[in-house]
């Protein structure tokens, strides 16, 4: 019901274009924010439950063995640029696709450059 109420709300003080289904963009943004909050809460709850379910069968000595090994620092240093590039790629790619109106040929050129 809350999601439907968010769709029904319309702020007359703002002048915004409507979406293709005829709903104000502000209502769509509210619905997206509400949905994102719900999904994030579900994800965090699932992660906690998964950790709780597996912590009794985890072999924690393996974590300590890696931490005491001297080579883990060099491995971490080698992996850092790759991890940073993956994070940036995952944040930027959806925005680039949206800006290019999801046209595959334009996206390929942008990724190549």
Short mmCIF file of C-alpha atoms in Angstrom, two decimals:
data_model
loop_
_atom_site.label_atom_id
_atom_site.label_comp_id
_atom_site.label_asym_id
_atom_site.label_seq_id
_atom_site.Cartn_x
_atom_site.Cartn_y
_atom_site.Cartn_z
CA UNK A 1 0.00 0.00 0.00
CA UNK A 2 2.84 2.40 0.78
CA UNK A 3 4.27 1.94 -2.70
CA UNK A 4 0.92 2.73 -4.28
CA UNK A 5 0.56 5.80 -2.08
CA UNK A 6 3.98 6.96 -3.24
CA UNK A 7 2.82 6.69 -6.84
CA UNK A 8 -0.37 8.59 -6.09
CA UNK A 9 1.39 11.51 -4.40
CA UNK A 10 1.94 14.51 -6.61
CA UNK A 11 3.58 17.73 -5.50
CA UNK A 12 1.84 20.60 -7.36
CA UNK A 13 4.64 23.04 -6.50
CA UNK A 14 7.09 21.35 -8.84
CA UNK A 15 6.77 21.36 -12.59
CA UNK A 16 8.28 18.16 -13.95
CA UNK A 17 7.77 16.13 -17.07
CA UNK A 18 5.84 12.92 -16.83
CA UNK A 19 7.20 9.50 -17.67
CA UNK A 20 5.94 7.38 -20.55
CA UNK A 21 3.31 5.80 -18.31
CA UNK A 22 1.95 9.20 -17.34
CA UNK A 23 3.29 9.31 -13.78
CA UNK A 24 5.23 12.30 -12.49
CA UNK A 25 8.99 11.74 -12.33
CA UNK A 26 8.97 12.78 -8.69
CA UNK A 27 6.65 9.88 -7.86
CA UNK A 28 8.87 7.47 -9.77
CA UNK A 29 11.90 8.77 -7.86
CA UNK A 30 10.11 8.27 -4.56
CA UNK A 31 9.12 4.75 -5.56
CA UNK A 32 12.69 3.97 -6.63
CA UNK A 33 14.05 5.30 -3.33
CA UNK A 34 11.48 3.31 -1.36
CA UNK A 35 12.22 0.15 -3.34
CA UNK A 36 15.97 0.65 -2.96
CA UNK A 37 15.58 0.98 0.81
CA UNK A 38 13.53 -2.21 1.00
CA UNK A 39 15.96 -4.19 -1.19
CA UNK A 40 19.00 -2.93 0.71
CA UNK A 41 17.41 -3.92 4.02
CA UNK A 42 16.61 -7.38 2.66
CA UNK A 43 20.17 -7.76 1.36
CA UNK A 44 21.74 -6.73 4.67
CA UNK A 45 19.43 -9.05 6.60
CA UNK A 46 20.28 -11.93 4.26
CA UNK A 47 24.01 -11.26 4.62
CA UNK A 48 23.73 -11.31 8.43
CA UNK A 49 21.71 -14.54 8.34
CA UNK A 50 24.19 -16.16 5.96
CA UNK A 51 27.10 -15.19 8.20
CA UNK A 52 25.28 -16.49 11.28
CA UNK A 53 24.49 -19.79 9.55
CA UNK A 54 28.08 -20.37 8.45
CA UNK A 55 30.13 -19.03 11.31
CA UNK A 56 29.92 -22.25 13.33
CA UNK A 57 31.35 -24.32 10.46
CA UNK A 58 33.98 -21.80 9.36
CA UNK A 59 37.65 -22.66 9.73
CA UNK A 60 38.94 -19.43 11.25
CA UNK A 61 42.52 -20.75 11.49
CA UNK A 62 42.84 -20.31 7.72
CA UNK A 63 42.24 -16.57 8.10
CA UNK A 64 44.98 -16.35 10.69
CA UNK A 65 47.36 -18.39 8.52
CA UNK A 66 47.00 -15.90 5.69
CA UNK A 67 47.44 -12.97 8.05
CA UNK A 68 50.70 -14.34 9.41
CA UNK A 69 52.10 -15.12 5.98
CA UNK A 70 54.47 -12.39 4.77
CA UNK A 71 53.40 -12.68 1.12
CA UNK A 72 49.84 -11.48 1.70
CA UNK A 73 50.96 -7.84 1.62
CA UNK A 74 52.52 -8.20 -1.81
CA UNK A 75 49.41 -10.02 -3.06
CA UNK A 76 47.20 -7.27 -1.67
CA UNK A 77 49.31 -4.57 -3.28
CA UNK A 78 49.17 -6.35 -6.64
CA UNK A 79 45.39 -6.78 -6.46
CA UNK A 80 44.56 -3.22 -5.34
CA UNK A 81 44.63 -1.54 -8.79
CA UNK A 82 42.46 -4.29 -10.27
CA UNK A 83 39.90 -4.00 -7.47
CA UNK A 84 39.79 -0.21 -7.81
CA UNK A 85 39.27 -0.48 -11.57
CA UNK A 86 36.41 -2.95 -11.05
CA UNK A 87 34.74 -0.61 -8.57
CA UNK A 88 35.03 2.37 -10.91
CA UNK A 89 33.84 0.30 -13.88
CA UNK A 90 30.81 -0.93 -11.95
CA UNK A 91 29.87 2.61 -10.93
CA UNK A 92 30.49 4.34 -14.25
CA UNK A 93 29.20 1.83 -16.80
CA UNK A 94 25.47 2.12 -15.94
CA UNK A 95 25.69 5.91 -16.13
CA UNK A 96 27.45 5.81 -19.49
CA UNK A 97 24.84 3.40 -20.87
CA UNK A 98 22.04 5.67 -19.68
CA UNK A 99 23.70 8.77 -21.14
CA UNK A 100 24.06 7.00 -24.50
CA UNK A 101 20.40 5.90 -24.47
CA UNK A 102 21.46 2.23 -24.34
CA UNK A 103 22.58 2.29 -27.99
CA UNK A 104 24.96 -0.63 -28.27
CA UNK A 105 27.13 0.78 -31.04
CA UNK A 106 27.71 4.04 -29.14
CA UNK A 107 28.44 2.16 -25.90
CA UNK A 108 31.03 -0.02 -27.63
CA UNK A 109 32.81 3.06 -28.99
CA UNK A 110 32.76 4.71 -25.55
CA UNK A 111 34.18 1.59 -23.88
CA UNK A 112 36.85 1.24 -26.54
CA UNK A 113 37.98 4.83 -26.09
#
